């Protein structure tokens, strides 16, 4: 049953509002039902339209499926995140490609000199991380849209993950997310959210 409040201003169906927002939670346990490559492909094909500056699309996704890779990743997770990362049916490392500008001629073809805006390494890295985080928000919504639960975490040794999975030094791990069907006791109690008047001002 939908928990959506009646509204005349949102065109998205109430059931979809609940699926993506009101009833969606960060999962901490998962069943052993597998998550297929086809499911992730469909999620990506839905969320690839996220807005990014100059269409730079810096997000890169590493699906951790192999036993050795999973064990290596678990070693870099903080203690509370180790067991859920060990047991999740699928874990993804979400990283920013610091050399995203190499793809700008393809994804931003109407500005042939776009790559020249990103010759400064620090500026390029900041832009990559900022825009990848926007894409990560969309990716989490895509996981929910697929009827799955996401358990995003930033409690890990990012430098260790970068060294382990991106030894060339051109990617920056931002979030590790467990993906699957929620298991028993998957949710912590819902924490309060700030209300509209606490967040929004008009000038």
PDB file of C-alpha atoms in Angstrom:
ATOM      1  CA  UNK A   1       0.000   0.000   0.000  1.00  0.00           C
ATOM      2  CA  UNK A   2       1.337   3.435  -0.912  1.00  0.00           C
ATOM      3  CA  UNK A   3       2.386   5.771   1.882  1.00  0.00           C
ATOM      4  CA  UNK A   4       2.469   8.750  -0.469  1.00  0.00           C
ATOM      5  CA  UNK A   5       0.622  11.852   0.596  1.00  0.00           C
ATOM      6  CA  UNK A   6      -1.995  13.158  -1.850  1.00  0.00           C
ATOM      7  CA  UNK A   7      -0.498  15.793  -4.126  1.00  0.00           C
ATOM      8  CA  UNK A   8      -1.522  17.658  -7.234  1.00  0.00           C
ATOM      9  CA  UNK A   9       1.985  18.704  -8.270  1.00  0.00           C
ATOM     10  CA  UNK A  10       3.962  15.478  -8.750  1.00  0.00           C
ATOM     11  CA  UNK A  11       3.330  13.552 -11.954  1.00  0.00           C
ATOM     12  CA  UNK A  12       5.225  10.437 -10.836  1.00  0.00           C
ATOM     13  CA  UNK A  13       2.844   7.707  -9.649  1.00  0.00           C
ATOM     14  CA  UNK A  14       2.583   7.382  -5.870  1.00  0.00           C
ATOM     15  CA  UNK A  15       3.851   3.792  -5.987  1.00  0.00           C
ATOM     16  CA  UNK A  16       6.968   4.922  -7.849  1.00  0.00           C
ATOM     17  CA  UNK A  17       7.483   7.761  -5.370  1.00  0.00           C
ATOM     18  CA  UNK A  18       7.451   5.204  -2.568  1.00  0.00           C
ATOM     19  CA  UNK A  19       9.774   2.802  -4.393  1.00  0.00           C
ATOM     20  CA  UNK A  20      12.380   5.429  -5.157  1.00  0.00           C
ATOM     21  CA  UNK A  21      12.096   7.669  -2.112  1.00  0.00           C
ATOM     22  CA  UNK A  22       9.680   7.233   0.792  1.00  0.00           C
ATOM     23  CA  UNK A  23      10.038   3.489   1.366  1.00  0.00           C
ATOM     24  CA  UNK A  24      13.587   3.120   0.042  1.00  0.00           C
ATOM     25  CA  UNK A  25      16.212   2.473   2.697  1.00  0.00           C
ATOM     26  CA  UNK A  26      19.927   1.767   2.946  1.00  0.00           C
ATOM     27  CA  UNK A  27      20.183  -2.006   3.277  1.00  0.00           C
ATOM     28  CA  UNK A  28      22.635  -3.605   5.695  1.00  0.00           C
ATOM     29  CA  UNK A  29      21.805  -7.268   5.003  1.00  0.00           C
ATOM     30  CA  UNK A  30      20.930  -9.052   1.784  1.00  0.00           C
ATOM     31  CA  UNK A  31      19.544 -12.378   0.648  1.00  0.00           C
ATOM     32  CA  UNK A  32      21.763 -14.662  -1.431  1.00  0.00           C
ATOM     33  CA  UNK A  33      19.686 -14.046  -4.577  1.00  0.00           C
ATOM     34  CA  UNK A  34      22.220 -13.143  -7.281  1.00  0.00           C
ATOM     35  CA  UNK A  35      22.338  -9.830  -9.138  1.00  0.00           C
ATOM     36  CA  UNK A  36      23.061 -10.379 -12.808  1.00  0.00           C
ATOM     37  CA  UNK A  37      25.170  -8.379 -15.229  1.00  0.00           C
ATOM     38  CA  UNK A  38      21.998  -7.868 -17.257  1.00  0.00           C
ATOM     39  CA  UNK A  39      20.312  -6.174 -14.293  1.00  0.00           C
ATOM     40  CA  UNK A  40      23.263  -3.827 -13.817  1.00  0.00           C
ATOM     41  CA  UNK A  41      23.344  -3.074 -17.551  1.00  0.00           C
ATOM     42  CA  UNK A  42      19.664  -2.118 -17.482  1.00  0.00           C
ATOM     43  CA  UNK A  43      20.252   0.065 -14.422  1.00  0.00           C
ATOM     44  CA  UNK A  44      23.150   1.818 -16.114  1.00  0.00           C
ATOM     45  CA  UNK A  45      21.211   2.323 -19.344  1.00  0.00           C
ATOM     46  CA  UNK A  46      18.514   4.062 -17.279  1.00  0.00           C
ATOM     47  CA  UNK A  47      20.744   6.318 -15.175  1.00  0.00           C
ATOM     48  CA  UNK A  48      23.374   7.263 -17.773  1.00  0.00           C
ATOM     49  CA  UNK A  49      21.318  10.373 -18.504  1.00  0.00           C
ATOM     50  CA  UNK A  50      22.303  12.009 -15.212  1.00  0.00           C
ATOM     51  CA  UNK A  51      23.393  15.631 -15.726  1.00  0.00           C
ATOM     52  CA  UNK A  52      27.112  16.362 -15.575  1.00  0.00           C
ATOM     53  CA  UNK A  53      29.101  19.475 -16.408  1.00  0.00           C
ATOM     54  CA  UNK A  54      29.972  19.481 -20.119  1.00  0.00           C
ATOM     55  CA  UNK A  55      28.546  15.964 -20.250  1.00  0.00           C
ATOM     56  CA  UNK A  56      31.838  14.700 -18.816  1.00  0.00           C
ATOM     57  CA  UNK A  57      30.395  11.489 -17.290  1.00  0.00           C
ATOM     58  CA  UNK A  58      33.385  10.632 -15.039  1.00  0.00           C
ATOM     59  CA  UNK A  59      31.736   7.782 -13.109  1.00  0.00           C
ATOM     60  CA  UNK A  60      33.391   4.376 -13.500  1.00  0.00           C
ATOM     61  CA  UNK A  61      31.914   1.218 -11.972  1.00  0.00           C
ATOM     62  CA  UNK A  62      33.851  -1.887 -10.955  1.00  0.00           C
ATOM     63  CA  UNK A  63      31.658  -4.909 -10.196  1.00  0.00           C
ATOM     64  CA  UNK A  64      33.409  -7.034  -7.585  1.00  0.00           C
ATOM     65  CA  UNK A  65      32.422 -10.649  -8.260  1.00  0.00           C
ATOM     66  CA  UNK A  66      35.560 -12.763  -7.912  1.00  0.00           C
ATOM     67  CA  UNK A  67      36.440 -14.301  -4.540  1.00  0.00           C
ATOM     68  CA  UNK A  68      39.952 -12.859  -4.526  1.00  0.00           C
ATOM     69  CA  UNK A  69      38.747  -9.402  -5.488  1.00  0.00           C
ATOM     70  CA  UNK A  70      36.020  -9.540  -2.821  1.00  0.00           C
ATOM     71  CA  UNK A  71      38.538 -10.556  -0.143  1.00  0.00           C
ATOM     72  CA  UNK A  72      40.877  -7.755  -1.205  1.00  0.00           C
ATOM     73  CA  UNK A  73      38.085  -5.196  -1.014  1.00  0.00           C
ATOM     74  CA  UNK A  74      36.890  -6.413   2.381  1.00  0.00           C
ATOM     75  CA  UNK A  75      40.380  -5.823   3.770  1.00  0.00           C
ATOM     76  CA  UNK A  76      40.001  -2.118   2.980  1.00  0.00           C
ATOM     77  CA  UNK A  77      36.528  -1.716   4.517  1.00  0.00           C
ATOM     78  CA  UNK A  78      36.071  -0.342   8.016  1.00  0.00           C
ATOM     79  CA  UNK A  79      35.183  -2.971  10.612  1.00  0.00           C
ATOM     80  CA  UNK A  80      31.395  -2.488  10.594  1.00  0.00           C
ATOM     81  CA  UNK A  81      31.334  -2.669   6.812  1.00  0.00           C
ATOM     82  CA  UNK A  82      33.407  -5.833   6.451  1.00  0.00           C
ATOM     83  CA  UNK A  83      30.729  -8.494   7.158  1.00  0.00           C
ATOM     84  CA  UNK A  84      28.031  -6.958   4.966  1.00  0.00           C
ATOM     85  CA  UNK A  85      30.509  -6.546   2.111  1.00  0.00           C
ATOM     86  CA  UNK A  86      31.558 -10.189   2.498  1.00  0.00           C
ATOM     87  CA  UNK A  87      27.969 -11.423   2.269  1.00  0.00           C
ATOM     88  CA  UNK A  88      26.317  -9.106  -0.260  1.00  0.00           C
ATOM     89  CA  UNK A  89      25.450 -10.809  -3.562  1.00  0.00           C
ATOM     90  CA  UNK A  90      27.159  -7.990  -5.473  1.00  0.00           C
ATOM     91  CA  UNK A  91      29.405  -5.115  -4.515  1.00  0.00           C
ATOM     92  CA  UNK A  92      30.378  -2.244  -6.790  1.00  0.00           C
ATOM     93  CA  UNK A  93      33.199   0.255  -6.442  1.00  0.00           C
ATOM     94  CA  UNK A  94      32.090   3.639  -7.755  1.00  0.00           C
ATOM     95  CA  UNK A  95      35.009   5.789  -8.806  1.00  0.00           C
ATOM     96  CA  UNK A  96      35.776   9.010 -10.649  1.00  0.00           C
ATOM     97  CA  UNK A  97      37.907   8.786 -13.775  1.00  0.00           C
ATOM     98  CA  UNK A  98      40.406  11.617 -13.335  1.00  0.00           C
ATOM     99  CA  UNK A  99      41.140  11.483 -17.064  1.00  0.00           C
ATOM    100  CA  UNK A 100      37.494  11.838 -18.121  1.00  0.00           C
ATOM    101  CA  UNK A 101      38.587  14.659 -20.415  1.00  0.00           C
ATOM    102  CA  UNK A 102      40.018  12.109 -22.843  1.00  0.00           C
ATOM    103  CA  UNK A 103      36.412  11.206 -23.738  1.00  0.00           C
ATOM    104  CA  UNK A 104      35.187  14.779 -24.227  1.00  0.00           C
ATOM    105  CA  UNK A 105      35.653  14.742 -28.026  1.00  0.00           C
ATOM    106  CA  UNK A 106      33.111  11.891 -28.120  1.00  0.00           C
ATOM    107  CA  UNK A 107      30.606  13.040 -25.495  1.00  0.00           C
ATOM    108  CA  UNK A 108      30.852  16.821 -26.028  1.00  0.00           C
ATOM    109  CA  UNK A 109      31.565  17.019 -29.775  1.00  0.00           C
ATOM    110  CA  UNK A 110      30.071  20.477 -30.366  1.00  0.00           C
ATOM    111  CA  UNK A 111      32.937  22.053 -28.389  1.00  0.00           C
ATOM    112  CA  UNK A 112      36.150  20.748 -29.972  1.00  0.00           C
ATOM    113  CA  UNK A 113      38.330  22.626 -27.471  1.00  0.00           C
ATOM    114  CA  UNK A 114      36.482  21.331 -24.381  1.00  0.00           C
ATOM    115  CA  UNK A 115      39.453  19.205 -23.330  1.00  0.00           C
ATOM    116  CA  UNK A 116      41.536  22.367 -23.000  1.00  0.00           C
ATOM    117  CA  UNK A 117      39.449  23.464 -20.017  1.00  0.00           C
ATOM    118  CA  UNK A 118      40.868  20.624 -17.937  1.00  0.00           C
ATOM    119  CA  UNK A 119      44.634  20.901 -18.284  1.00  0.00           C
ATOM    120  CA  UNK A 120      45.049  21.695 -14.576  1.00  0.00           C
ATOM    121  CA  UNK A 121      45.246  18.380 -12.702  1.00  0.00           C
ATOM    122  CA  UNK A 122      43.699  19.630  -9.451  1.00  0.00           C
ATOM    123  CA  UNK A 123      40.789  21.331 -11.183  1.00  0.00           C
ATOM    124  CA  UNK A 124      40.154  18.278 -13.332  1.00  0.00           C
ATOM    125  CA  UNK A 125      40.182  15.944 -10.306  1.00  0.00           C
ATOM    126  CA  UNK A 126      37.775  18.189  -8.383  1.00  0.00           C
ATOM    127  CA  UNK A 127      35.407  18.288 -11.360  1.00  0.00           C
ATOM    128  CA  UNK A 128      35.641  14.518 -11.820  1.00  0.00           C
ATOM    129  CA  UNK A 129      34.738  13.796  -8.195  1.00  0.00           C
ATOM    130  CA  UNK A 130      31.921  16.344  -8.027  1.00  0.00           C
ATOM    131  CA  UNK A 131      30.223  15.151 -11.200  1.00  0.00           C
ATOM    132  CA  UNK A 132      30.747  11.460 -10.413  1.00  0.00           C
ATOM    133  CA  UNK A 133      28.929  12.001  -7.114  1.00  0.00           C
ATOM    134  CA  UNK A 134      25.923  13.344  -9.021  1.00  0.00           C
ATOM    135  CA  UNK A 135      26.001  10.188 -11.141  1.00  0.00           C
ATOM    136  CA  UNK A 136      26.273   8.035  -8.016  1.00  0.00           C
ATOM    137  CA  UNK A 137      23.037   9.513  -6.676  1.00  0.00           C
ATOM    138  CA  UNK A 138      21.321   8.538  -9.909  1.00  0.00           C
ATOM    139  CA  UNK A 139      22.884   5.059  -9.797  1.00  0.00           C
ATOM    140  CA  UNK A 140      21.409   4.452  -6.345  1.00  0.00           C
ATOM    141  CA  UNK A 141      17.990   5.517  -7.617  1.00  0.00           C
ATOM    142  CA  UNK A 142      18.432   3.140 -10.544  1.00  0.00           C
ATOM    143  CA  UNK A 143      19.125   0.265  -8.164  1.00  0.00           C
ATOM    144  CA  UNK A 144      15.883   1.074  -6.351  1.00  0.00           C
ATOM    145  CA  UNK A 145      14.000   1.309  -9.647  1.00  0.00           C
ATOM    146  CA  UNK A 146      15.134  -2.246 -10.412  1.00  0.00           C
ATOM    147  CA  UNK A 147      13.463  -3.492  -7.223  1.00  0.00           C
ATOM    148  CA  UNK A 148      16.814  -3.963  -5.488  1.00  0.00           C
ATOM    149  CA  UNK A 149      18.294  -2.364  -2.403  1.00  0.00           C
ATOM    150  CA  UNK A 150      21.512  -0.378  -2.194  1.00  0.00           C
ATOM    151  CA  UNK A 151      23.914  -0.209   0.718  1.00  0.00           C
ATOM    152  CA  UNK A 152      26.251   2.685  -0.125  1.00  0.00           C
ATOM    153  CA  UNK A 153      29.295   3.136   2.113  1.00  0.00           C
ATOM    154  CA  UNK A 154      32.173   5.581   2.345  1.00  0.00           C
ATOM    155  CA  UNK A 155      33.640   3.793   5.356  1.00  0.00           C
ATOM    156  CA  UNK A 156      36.702   2.356   3.648  1.00  0.00           C
ATOM    157  CA  UNK A 157      40.359   3.094   3.062  1.00  0.00           C
ATOM    158  CA  UNK A 158      40.072   4.978  -0.225  1.00  0.00           C
ATOM    159  CA  UNK A 159      43.818   5.108  -0.789  1.00  0.00           C
ATOM    160  CA  UNK A 160      44.023   1.350  -0.247  1.00  0.00           C
ATOM    161  CA  UNK A 161      41.148   0.685  -2.642  1.00  0.00           C
ATOM    162  CA  UNK A 162      42.726   2.947  -5.249  1.00  0.00           C
ATOM    163  CA  UNK A 163      46.046   1.144  -4.960  1.00  0.00           C
ATOM    164  CA  UNK A 164      44.379  -2.279  -5.129  1.00  0.00           C
ATOM    165  CA  UNK A 165      41.882  -1.686  -7.932  1.00  0.00           C
ATOM    166  CA  UNK A 166      43.232   1.376  -9.775  1.00  0.00           C
ATOM    167  CA  UNK A 167      47.026   1.002  -9.609  1.00  0.00           C
ATOM    168  CA  UNK A 168      47.512   3.245 -12.656  1.00  0.00           C
ATOM    169  CA  UNK A 169      46.540   6.202 -10.448  1.00  0.00           C
ATOM    170  CA  UNK A 170      43.924   7.685 -12.781  1.00  0.00           C
ATOM    171  CA  UNK A 171      40.789   6.811 -10.766  1.00  0.00           C
ATOM    172  CA  UNK A 172      39.547   7.867  -7.351  1.00  0.00           C
ATOM    173  CA  UNK A 173      37.227   5.546  -5.408  1.00  0.00           C
ATOM    174  CA  UNK A 174      34.322   7.503  -3.910  1.00  0.00           C
ATOM    175  CA  UNK A 175      31.697   5.006  -2.746  1.00  0.00           C
ATOM    176  CA  UNK A 176      31.407   1.258  -2.272  1.00  0.00           C
ATOM    177  CA  UNK A 177      27.838   0.008  -2.654  1.00  0.00           C
ATOM    178  CA  UNK A 178      26.372  -3.398  -1.840  1.00  0.00           C
ATOM    179  CA  UNK A 179      23.505  -4.405  -4.121  1.00  0.00           C
ATOM    180  CA  UNK A 180      20.804  -7.046  -3.818  1.00  0.00           C
ATOM    181  CA  UNK A 181      17.472  -8.026  -2.344  1.00  0.00           C
ATOM    182  CA  UNK A 182      17.202  -6.905   1.291  1.00  0.00           C
ATOM    183  CA  UNK A 183      17.680  -9.648   3.871  1.00  0.00           C
ATOM    184  CA  UNK A 184      16.449 -10.088   7.454  1.00  0.00           C
ATOM    185  CA  UNK A 185      16.699  -7.004   9.660  1.00  0.00           C
ATOM    186  CA  UNK A 186      18.086  -5.049   6.722  1.00  0.00           C
ATOM    187  CA  UNK A 187      17.048  -1.628   7.959  1.00  0.00           C
ATOM    188  CA  UNK A 188      18.102   0.592  10.800  1.00  0.00           C
ATOM    189  CA  UNK A 189      15.293   2.757  12.231  1.00  0.00           C
ATOM    190  CA  UNK A 190      14.461   5.636   9.911  1.00  0.00           C
ATOM    191  CA  UNK A 191      16.359   8.752  10.999  1.00  0.00           C
ATOM    192  CA  UNK A 192      14.582  12.117  10.969  1.00  0.00           C
ATOM    193  CA  UNK A 193      14.761  14.364   7.912  1.00  0.00           C
ATOM    194  CA  UNK A 194      14.881  18.136   7.968  1.00  0.00           C
ATOM    195  CA  UNK A 195      11.594  19.783   7.049  1.00  0.00           C
ATOM    196  CA  UNK A 196      11.040  22.123   4.128  1.00  0.00           C
ATOM    197  CA  UNK A 197      11.234  25.318   6.186  1.00  0.00           C
ATOM    198  CA  UNK A 198      14.539  24.203   7.697  1.00  0.00           C
ATOM    199  CA  UNK A 199      16.121  23.808   4.278  1.00  0.00           C
ATOM    200  CA  UNK A 200      14.459  26.139   1.788  1.00  0.00           C
ATOM    201  CA  UNK A 201      14.645  29.940   1.781  1.00  0.00           C
ATOM    202  CA  UNK A 202      13.448  32.390  -0.813  1.00  0.00           C
ATOM    203  CA  UNK A 203      15.406  35.541  -1.656  1.00  0.00           C
TER     204      UNK A 203
END
